[in-house]
PDB file of C-alpha atoms in Angstrom:
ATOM      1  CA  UNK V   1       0.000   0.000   0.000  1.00 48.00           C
ATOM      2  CA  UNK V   2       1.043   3.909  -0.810  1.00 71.00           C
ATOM      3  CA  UNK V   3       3.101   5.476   2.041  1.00 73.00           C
ATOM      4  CA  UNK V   4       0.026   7.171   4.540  1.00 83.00           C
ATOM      5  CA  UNK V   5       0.223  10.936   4.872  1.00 85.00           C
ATOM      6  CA  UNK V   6       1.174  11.226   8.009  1.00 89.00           C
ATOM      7  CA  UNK V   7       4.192   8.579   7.576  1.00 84.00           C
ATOM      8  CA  UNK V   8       4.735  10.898   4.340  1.00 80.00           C
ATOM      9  CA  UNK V   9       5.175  14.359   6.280  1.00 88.00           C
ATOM     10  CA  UNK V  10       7.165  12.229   8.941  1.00 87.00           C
ATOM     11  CA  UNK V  11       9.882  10.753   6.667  1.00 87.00           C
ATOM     12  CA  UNK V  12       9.692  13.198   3.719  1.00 89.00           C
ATOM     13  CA  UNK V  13       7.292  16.167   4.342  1.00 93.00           C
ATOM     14  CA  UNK V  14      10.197  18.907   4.509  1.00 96.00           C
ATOM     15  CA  UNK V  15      12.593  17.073   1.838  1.00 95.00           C
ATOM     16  CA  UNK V  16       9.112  17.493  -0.483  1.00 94.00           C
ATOM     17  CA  UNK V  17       9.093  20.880   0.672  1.00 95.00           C
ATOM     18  CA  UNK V  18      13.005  21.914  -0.233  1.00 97.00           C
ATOM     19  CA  UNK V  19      12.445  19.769  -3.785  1.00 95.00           C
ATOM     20  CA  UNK V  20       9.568  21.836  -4.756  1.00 95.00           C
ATOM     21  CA  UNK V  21      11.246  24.661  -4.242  1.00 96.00           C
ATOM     22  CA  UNK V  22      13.345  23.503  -7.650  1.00 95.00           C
ATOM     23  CA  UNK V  23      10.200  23.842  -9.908  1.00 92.00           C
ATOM     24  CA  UNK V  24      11.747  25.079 -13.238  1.00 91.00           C
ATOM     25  CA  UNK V  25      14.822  25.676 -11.386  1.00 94.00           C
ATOM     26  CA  UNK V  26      17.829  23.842 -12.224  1.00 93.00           C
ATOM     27  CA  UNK V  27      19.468  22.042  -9.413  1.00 94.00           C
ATOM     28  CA  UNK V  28      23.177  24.044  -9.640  1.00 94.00           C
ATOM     29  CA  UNK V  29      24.178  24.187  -6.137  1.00 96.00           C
ATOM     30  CA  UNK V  30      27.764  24.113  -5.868  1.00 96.00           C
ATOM     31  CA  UNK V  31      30.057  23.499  -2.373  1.00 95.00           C
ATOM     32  CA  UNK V  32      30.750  27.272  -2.680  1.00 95.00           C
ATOM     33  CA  UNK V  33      27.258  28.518  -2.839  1.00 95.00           C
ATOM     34  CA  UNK V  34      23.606  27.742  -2.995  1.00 96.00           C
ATOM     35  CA  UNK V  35      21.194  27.932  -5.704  1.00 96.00           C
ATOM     36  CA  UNK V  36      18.693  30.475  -6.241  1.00 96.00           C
ATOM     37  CA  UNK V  37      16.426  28.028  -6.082  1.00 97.00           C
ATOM     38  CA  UNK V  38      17.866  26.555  -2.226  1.00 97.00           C
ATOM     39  CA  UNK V  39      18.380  30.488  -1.254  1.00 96.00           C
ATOM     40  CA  UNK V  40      14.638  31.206  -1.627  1.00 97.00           C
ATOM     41  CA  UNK V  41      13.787  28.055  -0.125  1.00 97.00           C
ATOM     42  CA  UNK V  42      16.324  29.103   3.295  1.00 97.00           C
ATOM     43  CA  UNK V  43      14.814  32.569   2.541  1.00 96.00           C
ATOM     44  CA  UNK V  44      10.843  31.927   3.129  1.00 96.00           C
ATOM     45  CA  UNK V  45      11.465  28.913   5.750  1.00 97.00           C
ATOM     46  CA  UNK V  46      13.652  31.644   7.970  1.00 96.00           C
ATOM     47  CA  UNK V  47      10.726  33.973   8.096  1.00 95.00           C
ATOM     48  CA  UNK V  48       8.005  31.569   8.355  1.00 95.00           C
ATOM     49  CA  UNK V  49       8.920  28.045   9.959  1.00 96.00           C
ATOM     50  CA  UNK V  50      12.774  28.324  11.276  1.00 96.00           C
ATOM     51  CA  UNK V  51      12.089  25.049  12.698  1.00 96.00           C
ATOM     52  CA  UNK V  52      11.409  22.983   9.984  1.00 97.00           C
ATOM     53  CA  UNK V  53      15.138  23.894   8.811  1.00 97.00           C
ATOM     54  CA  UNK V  54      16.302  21.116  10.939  1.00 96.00           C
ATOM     55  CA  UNK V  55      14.014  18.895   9.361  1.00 97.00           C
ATOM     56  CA  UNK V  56      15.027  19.611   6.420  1.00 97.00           C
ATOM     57  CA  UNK V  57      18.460  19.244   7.084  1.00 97.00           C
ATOM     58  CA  UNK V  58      17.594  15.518   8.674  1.00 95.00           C
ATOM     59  CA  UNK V  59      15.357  13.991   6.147  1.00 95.00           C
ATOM     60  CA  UNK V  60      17.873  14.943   2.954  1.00 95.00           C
ATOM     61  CA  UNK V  61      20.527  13.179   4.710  1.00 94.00           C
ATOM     62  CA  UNK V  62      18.688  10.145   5.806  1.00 90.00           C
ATOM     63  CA  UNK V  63      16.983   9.668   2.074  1.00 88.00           C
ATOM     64  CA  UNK V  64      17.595   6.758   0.408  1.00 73.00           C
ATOM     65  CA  UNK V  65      16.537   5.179  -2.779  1.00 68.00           C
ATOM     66  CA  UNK V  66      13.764   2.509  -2.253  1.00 56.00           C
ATOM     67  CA  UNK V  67      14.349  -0.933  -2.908  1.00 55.00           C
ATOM     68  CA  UNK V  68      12.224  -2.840  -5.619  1.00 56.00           C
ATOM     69  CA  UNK V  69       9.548  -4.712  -2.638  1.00 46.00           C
ATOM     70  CA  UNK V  70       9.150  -0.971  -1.481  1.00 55.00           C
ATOM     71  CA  UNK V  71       8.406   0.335  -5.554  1.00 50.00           C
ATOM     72  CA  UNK V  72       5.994  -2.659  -5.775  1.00 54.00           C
ATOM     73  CA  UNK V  73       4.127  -1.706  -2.906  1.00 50.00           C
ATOM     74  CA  UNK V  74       4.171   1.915  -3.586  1.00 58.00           C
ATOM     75  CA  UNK V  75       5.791   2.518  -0.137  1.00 58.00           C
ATOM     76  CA  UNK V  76       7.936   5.340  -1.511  1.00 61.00           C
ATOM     77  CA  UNK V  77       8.425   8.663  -1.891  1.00 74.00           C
ATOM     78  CA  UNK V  78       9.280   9.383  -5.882  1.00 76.00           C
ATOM     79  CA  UNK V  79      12.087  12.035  -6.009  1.00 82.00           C
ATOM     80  CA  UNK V  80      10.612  14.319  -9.140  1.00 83.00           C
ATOM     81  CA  UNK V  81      13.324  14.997 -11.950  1.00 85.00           C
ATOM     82  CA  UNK V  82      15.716  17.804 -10.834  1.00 86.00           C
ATOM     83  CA  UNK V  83      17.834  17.038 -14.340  1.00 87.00           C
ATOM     84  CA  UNK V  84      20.778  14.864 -12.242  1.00 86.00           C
ATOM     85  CA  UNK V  85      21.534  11.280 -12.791  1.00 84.00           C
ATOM     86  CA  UNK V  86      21.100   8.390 -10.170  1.00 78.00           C
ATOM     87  CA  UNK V  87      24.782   8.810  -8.991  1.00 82.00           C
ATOM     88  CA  UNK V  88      24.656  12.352  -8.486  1.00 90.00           C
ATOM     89  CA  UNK V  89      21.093  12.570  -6.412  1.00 91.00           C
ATOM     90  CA  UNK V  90      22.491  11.189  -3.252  1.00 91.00           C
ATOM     91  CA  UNK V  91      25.774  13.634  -3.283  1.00 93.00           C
ATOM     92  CA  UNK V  92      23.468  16.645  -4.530  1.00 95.00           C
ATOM     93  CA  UNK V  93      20.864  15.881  -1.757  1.00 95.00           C
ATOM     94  CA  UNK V  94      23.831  15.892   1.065  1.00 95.00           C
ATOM     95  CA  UNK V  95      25.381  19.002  -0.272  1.00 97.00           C
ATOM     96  CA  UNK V  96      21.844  20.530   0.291  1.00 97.00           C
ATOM     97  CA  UNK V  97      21.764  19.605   3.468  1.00 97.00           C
ATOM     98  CA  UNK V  98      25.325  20.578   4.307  1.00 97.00           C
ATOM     99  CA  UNK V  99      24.135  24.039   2.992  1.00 97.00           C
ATOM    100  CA  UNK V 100      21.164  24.430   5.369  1.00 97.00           C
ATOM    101  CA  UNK V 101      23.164  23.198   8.027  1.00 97.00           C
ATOM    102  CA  UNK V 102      25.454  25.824   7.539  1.00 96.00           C
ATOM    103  CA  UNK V 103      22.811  28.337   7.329  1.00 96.00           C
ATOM    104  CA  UNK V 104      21.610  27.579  10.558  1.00 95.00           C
ATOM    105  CA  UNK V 105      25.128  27.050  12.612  1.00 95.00           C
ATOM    106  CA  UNK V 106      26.019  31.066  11.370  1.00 93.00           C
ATOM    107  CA  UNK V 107      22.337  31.787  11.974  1.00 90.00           C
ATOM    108  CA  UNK V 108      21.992  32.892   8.053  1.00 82.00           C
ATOM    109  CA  UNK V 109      18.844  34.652   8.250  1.00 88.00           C
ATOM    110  CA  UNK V 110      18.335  36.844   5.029  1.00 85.00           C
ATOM    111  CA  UNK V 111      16.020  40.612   5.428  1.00 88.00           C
ATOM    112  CA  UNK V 112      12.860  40.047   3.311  1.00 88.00           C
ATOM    113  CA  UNK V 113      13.113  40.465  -0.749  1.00 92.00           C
ATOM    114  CA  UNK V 114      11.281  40.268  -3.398  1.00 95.00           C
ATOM    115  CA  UNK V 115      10.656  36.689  -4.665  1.00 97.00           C
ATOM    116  CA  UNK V 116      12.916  34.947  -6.983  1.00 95.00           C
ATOM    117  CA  UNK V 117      11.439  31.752  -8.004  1.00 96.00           C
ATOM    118  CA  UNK V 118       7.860  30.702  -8.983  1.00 96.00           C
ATOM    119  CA  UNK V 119       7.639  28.614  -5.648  1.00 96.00           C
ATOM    120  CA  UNK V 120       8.694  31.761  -3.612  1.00 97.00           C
ATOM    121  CA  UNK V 121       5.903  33.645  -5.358  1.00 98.00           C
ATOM    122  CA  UNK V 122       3.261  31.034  -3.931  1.00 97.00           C
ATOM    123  CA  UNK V 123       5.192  30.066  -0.387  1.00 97.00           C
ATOM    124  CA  UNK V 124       4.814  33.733   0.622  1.00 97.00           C
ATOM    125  CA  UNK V 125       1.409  35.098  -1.392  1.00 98.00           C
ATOM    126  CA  UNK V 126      -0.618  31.410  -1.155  1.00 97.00           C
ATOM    127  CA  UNK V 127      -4.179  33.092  -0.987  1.00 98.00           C
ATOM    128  CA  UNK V 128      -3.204  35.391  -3.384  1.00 98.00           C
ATOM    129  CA  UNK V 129      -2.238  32.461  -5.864  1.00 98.00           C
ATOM    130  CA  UNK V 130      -5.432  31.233  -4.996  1.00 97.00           C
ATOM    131  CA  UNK V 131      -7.016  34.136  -6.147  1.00 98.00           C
ATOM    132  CA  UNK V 132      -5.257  35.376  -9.047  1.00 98.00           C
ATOM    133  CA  UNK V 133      -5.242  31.527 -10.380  1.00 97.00           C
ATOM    134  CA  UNK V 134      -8.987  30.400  -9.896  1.00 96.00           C
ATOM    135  CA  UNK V 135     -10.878  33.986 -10.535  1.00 98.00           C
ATOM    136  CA  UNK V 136      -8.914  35.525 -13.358  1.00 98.00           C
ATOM    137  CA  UNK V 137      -8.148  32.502 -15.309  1.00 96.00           C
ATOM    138  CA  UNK V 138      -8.088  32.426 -19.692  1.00 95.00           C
ATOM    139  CA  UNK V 139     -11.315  31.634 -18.697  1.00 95.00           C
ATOM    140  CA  UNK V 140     -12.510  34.494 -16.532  1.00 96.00           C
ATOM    141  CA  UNK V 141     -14.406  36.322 -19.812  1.00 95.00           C
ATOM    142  CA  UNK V 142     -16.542  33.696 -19.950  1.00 96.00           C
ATOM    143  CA  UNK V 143     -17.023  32.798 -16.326  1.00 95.00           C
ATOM    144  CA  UNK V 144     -17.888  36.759 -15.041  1.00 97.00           C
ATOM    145  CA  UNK V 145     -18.809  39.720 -16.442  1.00 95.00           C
ATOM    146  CA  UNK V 146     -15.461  41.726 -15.639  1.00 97.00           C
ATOM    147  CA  UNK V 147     -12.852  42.032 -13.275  1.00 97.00           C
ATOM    148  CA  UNK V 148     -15.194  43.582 -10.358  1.00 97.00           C
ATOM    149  CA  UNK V 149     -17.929  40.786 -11.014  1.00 97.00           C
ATOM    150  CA  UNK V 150     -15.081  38.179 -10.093  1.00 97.00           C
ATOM    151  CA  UNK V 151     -13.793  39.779  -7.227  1.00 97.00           C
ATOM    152  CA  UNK V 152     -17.443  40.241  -5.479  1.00 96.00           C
ATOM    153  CA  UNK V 153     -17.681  36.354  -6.479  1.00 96.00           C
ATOM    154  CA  UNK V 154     -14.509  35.332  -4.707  1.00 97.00           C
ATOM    155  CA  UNK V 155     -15.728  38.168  -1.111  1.00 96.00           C
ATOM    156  CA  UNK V 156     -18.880  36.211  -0.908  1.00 94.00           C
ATOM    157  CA  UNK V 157     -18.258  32.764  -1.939  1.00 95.00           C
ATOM    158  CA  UNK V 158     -14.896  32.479   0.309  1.00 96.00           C
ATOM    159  CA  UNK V 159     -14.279  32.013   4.583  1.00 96.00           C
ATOM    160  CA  UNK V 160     -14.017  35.136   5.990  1.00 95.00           C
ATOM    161  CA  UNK V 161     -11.143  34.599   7.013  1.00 96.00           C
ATOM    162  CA  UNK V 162      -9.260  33.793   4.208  1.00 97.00           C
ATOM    163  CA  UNK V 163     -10.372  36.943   2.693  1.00 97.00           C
ATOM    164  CA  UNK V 164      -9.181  38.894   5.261  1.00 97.00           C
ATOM    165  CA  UNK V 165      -5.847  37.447   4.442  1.00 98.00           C
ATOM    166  CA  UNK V 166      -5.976  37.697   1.028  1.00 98.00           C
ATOM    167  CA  UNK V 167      -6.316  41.562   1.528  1.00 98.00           C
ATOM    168  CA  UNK V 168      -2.999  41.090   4.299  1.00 98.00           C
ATOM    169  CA  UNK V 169      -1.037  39.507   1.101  1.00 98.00           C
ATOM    170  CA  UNK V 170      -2.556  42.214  -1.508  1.00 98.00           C
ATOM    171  CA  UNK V 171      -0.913  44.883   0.580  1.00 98.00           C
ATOM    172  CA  UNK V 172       2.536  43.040   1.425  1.00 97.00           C
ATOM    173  CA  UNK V 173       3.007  42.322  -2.284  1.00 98.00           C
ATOM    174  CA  UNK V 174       2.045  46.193  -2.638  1.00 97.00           C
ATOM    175  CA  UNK V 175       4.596  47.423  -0.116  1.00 96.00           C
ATOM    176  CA  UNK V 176       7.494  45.869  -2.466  1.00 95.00           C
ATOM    177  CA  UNK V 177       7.008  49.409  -4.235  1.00 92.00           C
ATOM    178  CA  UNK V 178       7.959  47.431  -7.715  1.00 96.00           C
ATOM    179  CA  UNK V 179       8.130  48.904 -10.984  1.00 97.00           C
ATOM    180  CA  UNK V 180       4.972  48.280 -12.807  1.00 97.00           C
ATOM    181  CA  UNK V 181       6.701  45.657 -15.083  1.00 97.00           C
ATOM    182  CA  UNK V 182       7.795  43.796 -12.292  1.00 97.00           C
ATOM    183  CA  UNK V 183       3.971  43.561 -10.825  1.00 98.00           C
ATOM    184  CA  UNK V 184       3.133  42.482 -14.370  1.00 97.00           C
ATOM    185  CA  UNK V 185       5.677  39.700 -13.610  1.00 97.00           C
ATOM    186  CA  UNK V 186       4.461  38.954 -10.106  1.00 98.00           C
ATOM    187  CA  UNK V 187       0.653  38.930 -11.261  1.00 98.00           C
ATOM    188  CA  UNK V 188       1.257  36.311 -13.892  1.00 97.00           C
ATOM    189  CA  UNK V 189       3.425  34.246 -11.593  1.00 97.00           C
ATOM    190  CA  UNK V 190       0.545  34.097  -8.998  1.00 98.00           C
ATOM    191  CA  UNK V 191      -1.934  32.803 -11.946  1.00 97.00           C
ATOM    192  CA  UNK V 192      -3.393  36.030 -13.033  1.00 98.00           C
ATOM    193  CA  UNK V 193      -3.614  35.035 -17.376  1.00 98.00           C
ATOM    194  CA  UNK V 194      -6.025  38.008 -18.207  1.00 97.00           C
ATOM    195  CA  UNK V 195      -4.716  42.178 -18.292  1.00 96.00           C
ATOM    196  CA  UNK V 196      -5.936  44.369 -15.495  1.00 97.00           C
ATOM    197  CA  UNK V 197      -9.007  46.556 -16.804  1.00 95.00           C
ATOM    198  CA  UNK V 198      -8.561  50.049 -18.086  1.00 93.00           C
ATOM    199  CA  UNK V 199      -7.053  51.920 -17.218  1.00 94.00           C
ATOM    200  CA  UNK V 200      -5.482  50.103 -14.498  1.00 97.00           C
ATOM    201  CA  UNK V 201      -1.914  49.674 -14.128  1.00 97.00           C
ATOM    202  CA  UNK V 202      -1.222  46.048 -11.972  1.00 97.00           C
ATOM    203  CA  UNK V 203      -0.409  47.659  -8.797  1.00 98.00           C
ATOM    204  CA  UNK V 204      -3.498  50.356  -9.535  1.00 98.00           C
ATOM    205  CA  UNK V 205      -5.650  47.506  -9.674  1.00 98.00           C
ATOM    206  CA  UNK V 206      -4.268  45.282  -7.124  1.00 98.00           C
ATOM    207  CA  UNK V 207      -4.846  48.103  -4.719  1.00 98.00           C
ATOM    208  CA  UNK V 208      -8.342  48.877  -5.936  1.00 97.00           C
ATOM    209  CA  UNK V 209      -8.983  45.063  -5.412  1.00 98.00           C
ATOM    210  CA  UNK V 210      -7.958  45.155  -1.953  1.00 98.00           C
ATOM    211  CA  UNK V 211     -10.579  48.123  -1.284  1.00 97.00           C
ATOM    212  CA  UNK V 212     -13.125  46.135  -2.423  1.00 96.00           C
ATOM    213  CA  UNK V 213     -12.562  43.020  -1.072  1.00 97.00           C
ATOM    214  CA  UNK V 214     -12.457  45.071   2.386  1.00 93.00           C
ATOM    215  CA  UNK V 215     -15.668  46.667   1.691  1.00 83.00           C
ATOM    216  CA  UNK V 216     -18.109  45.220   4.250  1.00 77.00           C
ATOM    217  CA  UNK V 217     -20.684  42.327   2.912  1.00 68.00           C
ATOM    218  CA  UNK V 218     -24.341  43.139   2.477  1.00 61.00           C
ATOM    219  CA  UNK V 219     -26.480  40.734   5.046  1.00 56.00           C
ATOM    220  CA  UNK V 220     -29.878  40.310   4.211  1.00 46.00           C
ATOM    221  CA  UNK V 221     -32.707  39.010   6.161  1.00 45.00           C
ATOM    222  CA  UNK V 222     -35.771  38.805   8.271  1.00 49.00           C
ATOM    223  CA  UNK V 223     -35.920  42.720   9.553  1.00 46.00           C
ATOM    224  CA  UNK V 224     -32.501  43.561   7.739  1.00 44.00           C
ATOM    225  CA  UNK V 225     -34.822  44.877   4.781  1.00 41.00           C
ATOM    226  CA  UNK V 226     -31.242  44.571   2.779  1.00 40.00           C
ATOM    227  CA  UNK V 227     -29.837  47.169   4.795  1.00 38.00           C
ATOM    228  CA  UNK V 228     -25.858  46.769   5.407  1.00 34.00           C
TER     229      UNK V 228
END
């Protein structure tokens, strides 16, 4: 039988984590320095879960390649294709941990920066991927009738809560003061496939999304006579 999720997280959940972060990066950490891809990675985790560095750091060294009764039983955790062969996996994996190891013996925390990598972009803005990625779609044209029709859709069919943070990411991606090209870049990374309306620039109508998504929600009912 497949590994359980909980046995998952326990023997592999962080190494998943840290191999993710390679997602259309290539995997050219050297002994000298880490990859942009490993430096985001040490990057989000410092800010967010320091913890789970140690983890990390554990579970790369103790990997090891799955013999064929574990393949048959699907008792495995499938390493996804980081462009190295067989040989070099096992060394690569170690120098990564040897690298995060490092980073937390000298206490290598980096300041906050402006995402490098595609999985950066989603570690640190995850409601805001949400967002961007299932309301403003190709298909967004054909599912609303513009921009403000999808974002009312996405205040009142969504927790609260979540919206609440959505609006927390809309104005932490807006206080990296980027040039407007650079939002353009951040948008699309985050899922957004359609333009901003006019005349909205992407940080124009990122913030005019976050004023409307913190506009209060209309309650109706018995007595309310559709007042808010």
């Amino acid at each position: 039988m497949a590994l359980t999720p909980l046995e998952h997280d326990r023997r592999y959940g962080e190494l998943d984590q840290v191999l993710r972060a390679y997602a259309g990066q290539p995997a050219d950490d050297s002994e000298e320095q880490p990859s942009p891809a490993l430096t985001a990675y040490l990057r989000h985790t410092w800010h967010t879960r320091p913890w789970a560095l140690a983890v990390a750091e554990n579970q790369l060294r103790e990997y090891a390649p799955p013999g064929r009764l574990r393949v048959r039983l699907g008792e495995f955790y499938a390493l996804p294709d980081v462009g190295l062969n067989d040989t070099e996996v096992l060394d690569w994996l170690t120098l990564l941990a040897d690298h995060i190891k490092h980073s937390v013996e000298q206490g290598g925390v980096q300041p906050p920066a402006v995402p490098v990598t595609h999985w950066e972009w989603h570690a640190r803005f995850p409601e805001l991927g949400q967002f961007l990625g299932g309301w403003f779609s190709q298909d967004m044209p054909d599912e609303f009738d513009d921009h403000d029709v999808a974002v009312d859709d996405y205040r009142m069919t969504t927790d609260p809560h979540l919206v609440a943070r959505l609006v927390g990411e809309l104005h932490e991606l807006l206080t990296l003061d980027l040039d407007e090209s650079d939002y353009a870049v951040a948008v699309a990374e985050l899922g957004m496939e359609v333009d901003p309306p006019a005349p909205y620039s992407p940080s124009a109508w990122l913030a005019h999304a976050a004023s409307r998504l913190s506009a209060p929600r209309a309650e109706y009912g018995p007595g309310l006579s559709g007042s808010k």
